[in-house]
CSV table of C-alpha atoms and ligand atoms in Angstrom, one decimal:
chain,number,residue,atom,x,y,z
N,50,MET,CA,125.0,21.4,137.3
N,51,GLU,CA,125.4,17.7,137.0
N,52,GLU,CA,128.9,17.9,138.4
N,53,ALA,CA,127.5,19.7,141.4
N,54,GLY,CA,125.2,16.7,141.9
N,55,ARG,CA,128.1,14.5,142.2
N,56,GLU,CA,129.9,16.7,144.6
N,57,LYS,CA,126.8,17.0,146.7
N,58,ASP,CA,126.6,13.2,147.0
N,59,ILE,CA,130.2,13.0,148.2
N,60,SER,CA,129.6,15.7,150.9
N,61,VAL,CA,126.5,13.9,152.1
N,62,ALA,CA,128.4,10.7,152.4
N,63,VAL,CA,131.1,12.5,154.5
N,64,GLU,CA,128.4,14.1,156.7
N,65,ASP,CA,126.9,10.7,157.3
N,66,LEU,CA,130.2,9.3,158.3
N,67,GLY,CA,130.7,12.3,160.7
N,68,ALA,CA,127.3,11.6,162.3
N,69,ALA,CA,128.1,7.9,162.8
N,70,THR,CA,131.4,8.7,164.5
N,71,LYS,CA,129.6,11.1,166.8
N,72,ASP,CA,127.0,8.5,167.8
N,73,THR,CA,129.6,5.9,168.7
N,74,VAL,CA,131.4,8.4,170.8
N,75,ASN,CA,128.2,9.3,172.6
N,76,ILE,CA,127.4,5.7,173.4
N,77,SER,CA,130.8,4.8,174.7
N,78,ALA,CA,131.3,8.0,176.8
N,79,LYS,CA,128.1,8.0,178.9
N,80,PRO,CA,127.0,4.8,180.6
N,81,THR,CA,130.3,3.3,181.9
N,82,ARG,CA,129.5,4.0,185.5
N,83,ARG,CA,126.0,2.5,185.5
N,84,TYR,CA,126.8,-0.9,183.9
N,85,PRO,CA,129.3,-3.4,185.0
N,86,LEU,CA,132.3,-4.0,182.7
N,87,LEU,CA,131.0,-7.4,181.6
N,88,SER,CA,127.7,-6.3,180.2
N,89,TRP,CA,129.4,-3.4,178.6
N,90,THR,CA,131.7,-5.8,176.7
N,91,THR,CA,128.6,-7.8,175.7
N,92,ILE,CA,127.0,-4.7,174.3
N,93,LEU,CA,130.2,-3.9,172.3
N,94,ALA,CA,130.3,-7.4,171.0
N,95,LEU,CA,126.7,-7.2,169.9
N,96,ILE,CA,127.3,-3.9,168.2
N,97,ALA,CA,130.2,-5.5,166.3
N,98,LEU,CA,128.1,-8.5,165.4
N,99,VAL,CA,125.3,-6.3,164.0
N,100,GLY,CA,127.9,-4.3,162.1
N,101,VAL,CA,129.3,-7.4,160.5
N,102,TYR,CA,125.8,-8.6,159.7
N,103,ILE,CA,124.8,-5.3,158.0
N,104,PHE,CA,128.1,-5.3,156.1
N,105,SER,CA,127.6,-8.8,154.8
N,106,VAL,CA,124.0,-8.3,153.8
N,107,SER,CA,124.8,-5.0,152.0
N,108,PHE,CA,127.8,-6.7,150.5
N,109,LYS,CA,125.7,-9.5,149.1
N,110,GLN,CA,123.0,-7.2,147.8
N,111,ASN,CA,125.4,-4.6,146.6
N,112,GLY,CA,128.7,-6.5,146.1
N,113,MET,CA,129.2,-4.1,143.2
N,114,LEU,CA,130.4,-1.3,145.5
N,115,LEU,CA,133.7,-3.0,146.3
N,116,GLY,CA,134.2,-3.9,142.7
N,117,LEU,CA,133.5,-0.2,141.7
N,118,MET,CA,136.1,1.0,144.2
N,119,GLN,CA,138.7,-1.4,142.7
N,120,THR,CA,137.8,-0.3,139.2
N,121,ASN,CA,138.1,3.3,140.1
N,122,MET,CA,141.5,2.7,141.7
N,123,ILE,CA,142.9,1.0,138.6
N,124,GLU,CA,141.6,3.8,136.5
N,125,LYS,CA,143.2,6.5,138.7
N,126,GLN,CA,146.6,4.7,138.2
N,127,ARG,CA,146.1,4.9,134.4
N,128,GLU,CA,145.0,8.5,134.5
N,129,LYS,CA,148.3,9.4,135.9
N,130,LEU,CA,150.1,7.8,133.0
N,131,CYS,CA,147.9,9.5,130.4
N,132,GLN,CA,147.5,12.9,132.1
N,133,ASP,CA,146.3,15.5,129.8
N,134,PRO,CA,146.5,19.0,131.3
N,135,SER,CA,144.0,20.4,128.7
N,136,ILE,CA,141.2,18.4,130.3
N,137,PRO,CA,139.4,20.6,132.8
N,138,VAL,CA,139.2,19.4,136.4
N,139,THR,CA,135.4,19.2,136.3
N,140,GLU,CA,135.7,16.8,133.3
N,141,ILE,CA,138.0,14.3,134.9
N,142,PRO,CA,135.3,12.1,136.4
N,143,TYR,CA,133.9,11.5,132.9
N,144,VAL,CA,137.2,10.8,131.1
N,145,HIS,CA,138.5,7.2,131.0
N,146,TYR,CA,141.4,5.2,129.7
N,147,PRO,CA,140.2,1.6,129.4
N,148,THR,CA,142.6,-1.2,128.8
N,149,PRO,CA,140.6,-3.9,127.0
N,150,ASP,CA,141.4,-7.6,127.8
N,151,THR,CA,140.9,-8.7,124.2
N,152,TYR,CA,143.1,-6.3,122.2
N,153,SER,CA,145.5,-3.4,122.6
N,154,ARG,CA,144.5,0.2,122.1
N,155,LYS,CA,148.0,0.8,120.7
N,156,GLU,CA,148.7,4.4,119.9
N,157,CYS,CA,145.3,5.4,121.2
N,158,ALA,CA,145.9,3.9,124.7
N,159,CYS,CA,145.8,7.5,126.0
N,160,THR,CA,142.9,8.6,123.9
N,161,PRO,CA,140.3,9.6,126.5
N,162,VAL,CA,137.0,7.6,126.3
N,163,ARG,CA,133.6,8.9,127.5
N,164,PHE,CA,131.0,6.5,128.7
N,165,PHE,CA,127.4,7.0,127.7
N,166,ALA,CA,124.0,5.3,127.8
N,167,ILE,CA,121.0,6.2,125.5
N,168,LEU,CA,118.0,5.8,127.8
N,169,SER,CA,114.8,5.4,125.8
N,170,MET,CA,111.6,3.6,125.2
N,171,GLN,CA,110.7,1.3,122.3
N,172,ARG,CA,109.5,3.1,119.1
N,173,SER,CA,111.1,6.4,120.1
N,174,GLY,CA,113.6,6.7,117.3
N,175,SER,CA,116.5,5.3,119.2
N,176,GLY,CA,117.5,2.9,116.5
N,177,TRP,CA,117.7,5.7,114.0
N,178,ILE,CA,119.6,8.0,116.5
N,179,GLU,CA,122.0,5.2,117.3
N,180,THR,CA,122.9,4.6,113.6
N,181,LEU,CA,123.4,8.3,113.2
N,182,LEU,CA,125.8,8.4,116.2
N,183,ASN,CA,127.6,5.3,115.0
N,184,SER,CA,128.4,6.9,111.7
N,185,HIS,CA,130.8,9.1,113.7
N,186,GLU,CA,134.3,7.5,113.6
N,187,ASN,CA,134.9,7.9,117.3
N,188,ILE,CA,131.5,6.6,118.7
N,189,SER,CA,130.7,3.0,119.4
N,190,SER,CA,127.1,2.5,120.5
N,191,ASN,CA,126.5,-1.2,121.0
N,192,GLY,CA,122.8,-1.6,120.6
N,193,GLU,CA,120.2,-3.0,123.0
N,194,ILE,CA,122.6,-5.1,125.1
N,195,PHE,CA,120.0,-5.6,127.8
N,196,SER,CA,117.3,-7.0,125.5
N,197,ILE,CA,118.8,-10.4,126.6
N,198,LYS,CA,117.0,-11.3,129.8
N,199,GLU,CA,120.0,-13.0,131.6
N,200,ARG,CA,122.1,-9.9,131.4
N,201,ARG,CA,119.5,-7.9,133.4
N,202,SER,CA,118.3,-10.6,135.7
N,203,ASN,CA,120.0,-9.1,138.7
N,204,ILE,CA,122.3,-6.1,139.5
N,205,THR,CA,125.4,-8.4,139.5
N,206,SER,CA,124.7,-9.4,135.9
N,207,ILE,CA,124.0,-5.8,134.9
N,208,THR,CA,127.3,-4.5,136.4
N,209,LYS,CA,129.3,-7.3,134.9
N,210,THR,CA,127.8,-6.5,131.5
N,211,LEU,CA,128.4,-2.8,131.8
N,212,ASP,CA,132.0,-3.3,133.1
N,213,LYS,CA,132.8,-5.4,129.9
N,214,LEU,CA,131.2,-2.7,127.7
N,215,TYR,CA,133.0,0.2,129.3
N,216,ASN,CA,136.2,-1.7,129.3
N,217,LEU,CA,135.9,-1.7,125.4
N,218,ASP,CA,135.6,-5.5,125.5
N,219,TRP,CA,132.1,-5.7,124.0
N,220,LEU,CA,132.6,-6.8,120.5
N,221,SER,CA,129.5,-5.9,118.4
N,222,SER,CA,129.1,-4.7,114.9
N,223,ALA,CA,129.4,-1.2,116.3
N,224,ALA,CA,132.9,-1.8,117.7
N,225,LYS,CA,135.3,0.6,116.2
N,226,ASN,CA,139.1,0.7,116.1
N,227,GLU,CA,141.2,1.3,119.1
N,228,CYS,CA,140.5,5.1,118.8
N,229,THR,CA,137.0,5.0,120.1
N,230,ALA,CA,136.4,8.1,122.1
N,231,ALA,CA,132.8,7.4,123.3
N,232,VAL,CA,131.4,4.0,124.1
N,233,GLY,CA,127.9,3.1,125.1
N,234,LEU,CA,124.6,1.3,124.5
N,235,LYS,CA,120.9,1.8,123.9
N,236,TRP,CA,118.9,0.9,127.0
N,237,MET,CA,115.1,0.7,127.1
N,238,LEU,CA,113.5,1.8,130.4
N,239,ASN,CA,111.7,-1.5,130.7
N,240,GLN,CA,115.0,-3.5,130.4
N,241,GLY,CA,115.8,-3.6,134.1
N,242,LEU,CA,116.7,0.1,134.1
N,243,MET,CA,113.8,1.3,136.2
N,244,LYS,CA,113.6,-1.9,138.2
N,245,HIS,CA,117.3,-1.4,139.4
N,246,HIS,CA,117.4,2.3,139.0
N,247,LYS,CA,119.0,3.0,142.4
N,248,GLU,CA,122.0,0.7,141.8
N,249,ILE,CA,122.4,1.7,138.2
N,250,ALA,CA,122.3,5.5,139.0
N,251,GLU,CA,125.0,4.8,141.6
N,252,TYR,CA,127.0,2.9,139.0
N,253,PHE,CA,126.6,5.7,136.5
N,254,ASN,CA,127.7,8.3,139.1
N,255,GLN,CA,130.7,6.3,140.4
N,256,ARG,CA,132.0,5.4,136.9
N,257,GLY,CA,131.2,8.8,135.3
N,258,VAL,CA,128.7,7.5,132.8
N,259,SER,CA,126.6,10.2,131.0
N,260,ALA,CA,123.0,9.6,130.1
N,261,ILE,CA,121.4,10.6,126.8
N,262,PHE,CA,117.6,10.6,127.3
N,263,LEU,CA,115.8,10.1,124.1
N,264,LEU,CA,112.0,10.7,124.5
N,265,ARG,CA,109.0,11.4,122.4
N,266,ARG,CA,106.9,14.6,122.8
N,267,ASN,CA,103.9,13.1,121.0
N,268,LEU,CA,103.0,9.8,122.8
N,269,LEU,CA,100.1,9.2,120.5
N,270,GLN,CA,102.4,8.9,117.5
N,271,ARG,CA,104.6,6.6,119.5
N,272,TYR,CA,101.6,4.5,120.3
N,273,VAL,CA,100.7,4.2,116.6
N,274,SER,CA,104.3,3.0,116.0
N,275,VAL,CA,104.1,0.5,118.8
N,276,LEU,CA,100.8,-1.0,117.5
N,277,ALA,CA,102.0,-1.1,113.9
N,278,ASN,CA,105.3,-2.7,114.9
N,279,ALA,CA,103.4,-5.4,116.9
N,280,HIS,CA,101.2,-6.0,113.9
N,281,ASP,CA,104.1,-6.5,111.7
N,282,SER,CA,105.8,-8.8,114.2
N,283,ALA,CA,102.7,-11.0,113.9
N,284,THR,CA,102.1,-10.7,110.2
N,285,LYS,CA,105.6,-10.2,108.7
N,286,GLN,CA,104.4,-8.0,105.9
N,287,LEU,CA,107.8,-7.7,104.1
N,288,ASN,CA,108.1,-11.1,102.3
N,289,GLY,CA,107.7,-13.0,105.6
N,290,THR,CA,110.3,-11.1,107.6
N,291,HIS,CA,109.5,-8.8,110.5
N,292,LYS,CA,111.3,-5.4,110.3
N,293,SER,CA,111.3,-2.8,113.0
N,294,HIS,CA,113.4,-0.5,110.9
N,295,VAL,CA,113.5,-0.1,107.1
N,296,HIS,CA,116.0,1.1,104.6
N,297,SER,CA,113.8,1.9,101.6
N,298,LYS,CA,110.8,4.1,100.9
N,299,HIS,CA,109.0,1.1,99.4
N,300,GLU,CA,109.4,-1.0,102.6
N,301,ALA,CA,108.2,2.1,104.7
N,302,GLU,CA,105.1,2.4,102.5
N,303,VAL,CA,104.2,-1.3,102.9
N,304,LEU,CA,104.5,-1.1,106.7
N,305,ALA,CA,102.6,2.2,106.9
N,306,GLN,CA,99.6,0.8,105.0
N,307,PHE,CA,98.4,-0.8,108.2
N,308,LYS,CA,96.2,1.5,110.3
N,309,PRO,CA,95.9,0.4,113.9
N,310,GLU,CA,92.6,0.7,115.7
N,311,ILE,CA,93.3,2.3,119.1
N,312,ASN,CA,91.3,1.2,122.1
N,313,THR,CA,89.8,4.5,123.2
N,314,THR,CA,88.6,3.0,126.5
N,315,SER,CA,92.1,2.6,127.8
N,316,LEU,CA,93.8,5.3,125.7
N,317,ILE,CA,94.0,8.1,128.3
N,318,ALA,CA,95.2,5.6,131.0
N,319,ASP,CA,97.8,4.2,128.5
N,320,LEU,CA,99.1,7.7,127.6
N,321,LYS,CA,99.3,8.5,131.3
N,322,LYS,CA,101.3,5.3,131.9
N,323,PHE,CA,103.9,6.2,129.1
N,324,ASP,CA,104.0,9.8,130.4
N,325,LYS,CA,104.7,8.7,134.0
N,326,LEU,CA,107.4,6.3,133.0
N,327,ALA,CA,109.4,9.0,131.2
N,328,ALA,CA,108.9,11.4,134.1
N,329,ASP,CA,110.0,8.8,136.6
N,330,ALA,CA,113.1,8.0,134.6
N,331,LEU,CA,114.1,11.7,134.6
N,332,VAL,CA,113.6,11.8,138.4
N,333,ASN,CA,115.5,8.5,139.0
N,334,PHE,CA,118.5,9.6,137.0
N,335,LYS,CA,118.5,13.3,137.9
N,336,THR,CA,121.9,13.1,139.6
N,337,THR,CA,123.5,11.5,136.5
N,338,ARG,CA,125.1,13.9,134.1
N,339,HIS,CA,122.6,13.9,131.3
N,340,ILE,CA,121.1,15.6,128.2
N,341,ILE,CA,117.5,15.3,127.1
N,342,LEU,CA,116.7,14.8,123.5
N,343,TYR,CA,113.3,14.7,121.9
N,344,TYR,CA,112.8,12.6,118.8
N,345,GLU,CA,110.5,15.2,117.2
N,346,ASP,CA,113.2,17.9,117.6
N,347,VAL,CA,115.8,15.8,115.9
N,348,VAL,CA,113.4,14.9,113.0
N,349,SER,CA,112.8,18.6,112.4
N,350,ASN,CA,116.4,19.7,113.0
N,351,LYS,CA,119.2,17.2,112.6
N,352,THR,CA,121.7,19.8,113.9
N,353,LYS,CA,120.2,19.0,117.4
N,354,LEU,CA,122.6,16.0,117.3
N,355,MET,CA,125.6,18.3,117.4
N,356,ASP,CA,124.4,19.1,121.0
N,357,VAL,CA,125.0,15.4,121.8
N,358,LEU,CA,128.5,15.5,120.2
N,359,ASP,CA,129.2,18.7,122.3
N,360,PHE,CA,127.8,16.9,125.4
N,361,MET,CA,130.3,14.1,124.8
N,362,ARG,CA,133.1,16.5,123.9
N,363,LEU,CA,133.6,14.9,120.5
N,364,PRO,CA,134.6,16.6,117.3
N,365,LYS,CA,131.7,17.7,115.1
N,366,ARG,CA,131.0,15.5,112.1
N,367,LYS,CA,128.2,15.1,109.6
N,368,LEU,CA,126.2,12.1,110.7
N,369,SER,CA,124.2,9.8,108.5
N,370,SER,CA,121.8,6.9,108.6
N,371,ARG,CA,120.1,4.6,106.1
N,372,HIS,CA,117.0,4.4,108.2
N,373,VAL,CA,113.8,5.6,106.4
N,374,LYS,CA,110.9,6.9,108.4
N,375,ILE,CA,107.9,4.7,108.4
N,376,HIS,CA,105.0,6.9,109.4
N,377,THR,CA,105.3,10.1,107.4
N,378,LYS,CA,101.6,11.2,106.9
N,379,LEU,CA,99.4,13.1,109.3
N,380,LEU,CA,98.5,11.1,112.4
N,381,ARG,CA,94.8,11.0,111.3
N,382,ASP,CA,95.9,9.1,108.2
N,383,HIS,CA,97.6,6.4,110.3
N,384,ILE,CA,94.8,5.7,112.7
N,385,TYR,CA,91.8,3.5,111.7
N,386,ASN,CA,89.3,5.0,114.2
N,387,TRP,CA,90.5,8.6,114.1
N,388,ALA,CA,87.2,10.2,114.8
N,389,ASP,CA,86.9,8.2,118.1
N,390,VAL,CA,90.4,9.0,119.1
N,391,ASN,CA,89.9,12.7,118.3
N,392,LYS,CA,86.7,12.7,120.5
N,393,THR,CA,88.5,10.9,123.3
N,394,LEU,CA,91.4,13.3,123.5
N,395,MET,CA,89.6,16.6,122.8
N,396,GLY,CA,89.6,18.7,125.9
N,397,THR,CA,92.1,16.5,127.7
N,398,GLN,CA,95.7,17.3,128.6
N,399,TYR,CA,96.7,15.2,125.5
N,400,GLU,CA,94.6,17.2,123.0
N,401,SER,CA,97.8,18.6,121.5
N,402,PHE,CA,98.9,15.1,120.4
N,403,LEU,CA,96.1,15.3,117.8
N,404,ASN,CA,97.7,18.2,115.9
N,405,ASP,CA,101.1,17.0,114.5
G,94,LIG,C1,138.8,9.6,116.3
G,94,LIG,O1,139.3,8.6,115.5
G,94,LIG,C2,140.3,8.9,114.6
G,94,LIG,C3,140.6,7.7,113.7
G,94,LIG,O2,140.7,6.5,114.4
G,94,LIG,C4,141.5,9.3,115.4
G,94,LIG,O3,142.6,9.6,114.6
G,94,LIG,C5,141.2,10.5,116.3
G,94,LIG,O4,142.2,10.8,117.2
G,94,LIG,C6,139.9,10.2,117.1
G,94,LIG,N1,139.5,11.4,117.8
G,94,LIG,C7,139.2,11.5,119.1
G,94,LIG,C8,138.7,12.8,119.6
G,94,LIG,O5,139.5,10.6,119.8
G,95,LIG,C1,122.3,-13.3,138.5
G,95,LIG,O1,121.9,-13.7,137.2
G,95,LIG,C2,122.8,-14.6,136.6
G,95,LIG,C3,122.3,-14.8,135.1
G,95,LIG,O2,120.9,-15.0,135.1
G,95,LIG,C4,122.9,-15.9,137.4
G,95,LIG,O3,123.7,-16.8,136.7
G,95,LIG,C5,123.4,-15.6,138.8
G,95,LIG,O4,123.4,-16.7,139.5
G,95,LIG,C6,122.5,-14.5,139.4
G,95,LIG,N1,123.2,-14.1,140.6
G,95,LIG,C7,122.5,-13.8,141.8
G,95,LIG,C8,123.3,-13.3,142.9
G,95,LIG,O5,121.3,-13.9,141.9
G,96,LIG,C1,109.7,-9.3,98.1
G,96,LIG,O1,110.8,-9.8,97.3
G,96,LIG,C2,110.7,-9.5,96.0
G,96,LIG,C3,111.8,-10.3,95.2
G,96,LIG,O2,112.9,-10.4,96.0
G,96,LIG,C4,110.8,-8.0,95.8
G,96,LIG,O3,110.8,-7.6,94.4
G,96,LIG,C5,109.7,-7.4,96.5
G,96,LIG,O4,109.8,-6.0,96.5
G,96,LIG,C6,109.7,-7.8,98.0
G,96,LIG,N1,108.5,-7.3,98.6
G,96,LIG,C7,108.5,-6.5,99.7
G,96,LIG,C8,107.2,-6.1,100.2
G,96,LIG,O5,109.5,-6.1,100.2
G,97,LIG,C1,90.0,-1.9,125.7
G,97,LIG,O1,90.5,-1.5,127.0
G,97,LIG,C2,89.6,-1.9,128.0
G,97,LIG,C3,90.1,-1.3,129.3
G,97,LIG,O2,91.4,-1.6,129.6
G,97,LIG,C4,89.4,-3.4,128.1
G,97,LIG,O3,88.6,-3.8,129.1
G,97,LIG,C5,89.0,-3.9,126.7
G,97,LIG,O4,89.0,-5.3,126.7
G,97,LIG,C6,89.9,-3.4,125.6
G,97,LIG,N1,89.3,-3.7,124.3
G,97,LIG,C7,89.9,-4.4,123.4
G,97,LIG,C8,89.2,-4.6,122.1
G,97,LIG,O5,91.1,-4.8,123.5
G,98,LIG,C1,118.8,23.3,115.3
G,98,LIG,O1,119.5,22.8,116.5
G,98,LIG,C2,120.7,23.6,116.8
G,98,LIG,C3,121.4,22.8,117.9
G,98,LIG,O2,120.5,22.7,119.0
G,98,LIG,C4,120.3,25.0,117.1
G,98,LIG,O3,121.5,25.7,117.4
G,98,LIG,C5,119.6,25.6,116.0
G,98,LIG,O4,119.1,26.9,116.3
G,98,LIG,C6,118.4,24.8,115.6
G,98,LIG,N1,117.8,25.3,114.4
G,98,LIG,C7,116.5,25.6,114.3
G,98,LIG,C8,116.1,26.1,112.9
G,98,LIG,O5,115.8,25.4,115.2
G,99,LIG,C1,88.6,16.7,116.1
G,99,LIG,O1,87.2,16.9,116.1
G,99,LIG,C2,86.7,18.2,116.2
G,99,LIG,C3,85.3,18.3,116.5
G,99,LIG,O2,84.6,17.3,115.7
G,99,LIG,C4,87.1,18.9,114.9
G,99,LIG,O3,86.7,20.3,115.0
G,99,LIG,C5,88.6,18.9,114.7
G,99,LIG,O4,89.0,19.4,113.5
G,99,LIG,C6,89.1,17.5,114.8
G,99,LIG,N1,90.6,17.5,114.9
G,99,LIG,C7,91.4,16.9,114.1
G,99,LIG,C8,92.8,17.1,114.3
G,99,LIG,O5,91.0,16.2,113.2
């Protein structure tokens, strides 16, 4: 279905082009008799000027398009060298053969690489999921690259960063050997992703990047995690260091001792806001090839991650992570003013969040 989305985009573009040509023909065919040649030339010159202006404006805003065309052309060249007849035609847009600037892929130069992005929100289990994926010998997920403000300050910065990542030149702790078969990052919706969604979706489609949405079903649980994490950020409960993820049961217990008090005046509006953000993200990137993963589903069934390996056409492997879950009790035991919260959500669309 996602492949169909891509093809539709192309055919729309072609249609637009056809309409434009038709318009030009119409203009130049009709009024020659009514206007003297001189003013006709002026009109043509004006049209040309406007054209140049529009091009230069769109080029400045969207200089990425030309760059993308070049990148795609270079990739096409390499595809020819590495041609693998076993790859189905529909898969070809998603298969890449990067040549990093900083090292040689050696015998794996023709190992196909898939590009992905884990799209998520803070405190949705993306740290855990990412370590699980990185335990696969062929996956390099390079963390929250766009947590650094400068990298997301404008679309030029964003594309430059993505280009480097997908060219396998991003050297993080997750960087694997030259046989990486899937490269990506973890990208929070509030890290420029929604702000520049149009250009980023275009980039994803042009470069064949697949999206892995990681969302929470229970937004109240996520809220507890957000508040508890903010509290630890301020109080540094583990010997004076703030930890967003822990590796031992003891550390998890220390962090889970804090029970946030939830502001019930703003609770419904807050939940609606989270809900809408996730829904908008799905709409904004609906033309991108994607899979939707819910944190709760992975917690109850680790095999769900095999769907992600399938989605990226990677060999199935057992995945592992050292992360230990922080909030393991019933939700009522993690919220200070549970009775109020219960009263606030009873009878609303979010009532089900109370029963976990
Ligand atoms: C995964 O990595 C291993 C070890 O580097 C390599 O031998 C293998 O070909 C890779 N598999 C894929 C599907 O790229
Ligand atoms: C984009 O952001 C980068 C980094 O903040 C900055 O150096 C650059 O001048 C900006 N470019 C444009 C076109 O605004
Ligand atoms: C703090 O450090 C001490 C000694 O290194 C250790 O025994 C203790 O468990 C730590 N406390 C926490 C809350 O991690
Ligand atoms: C709770 O939310 C309301 C509405 O947003 C706000 O006016 C109030 O100050 C908040 N209370 C606290 C204790 O933060
Ligand atoms: C766990 O997830 C896998 C992959 O989606 C699915 O095939 C399987 O039926 C699930 N198991 C359970 C018990 O839901
Ligand atoms: C919420 O409150 C209602 C009414 O007081 C009670 O019947 C229900 O058990 C409570 N739900 C939870 C999950 O505590």
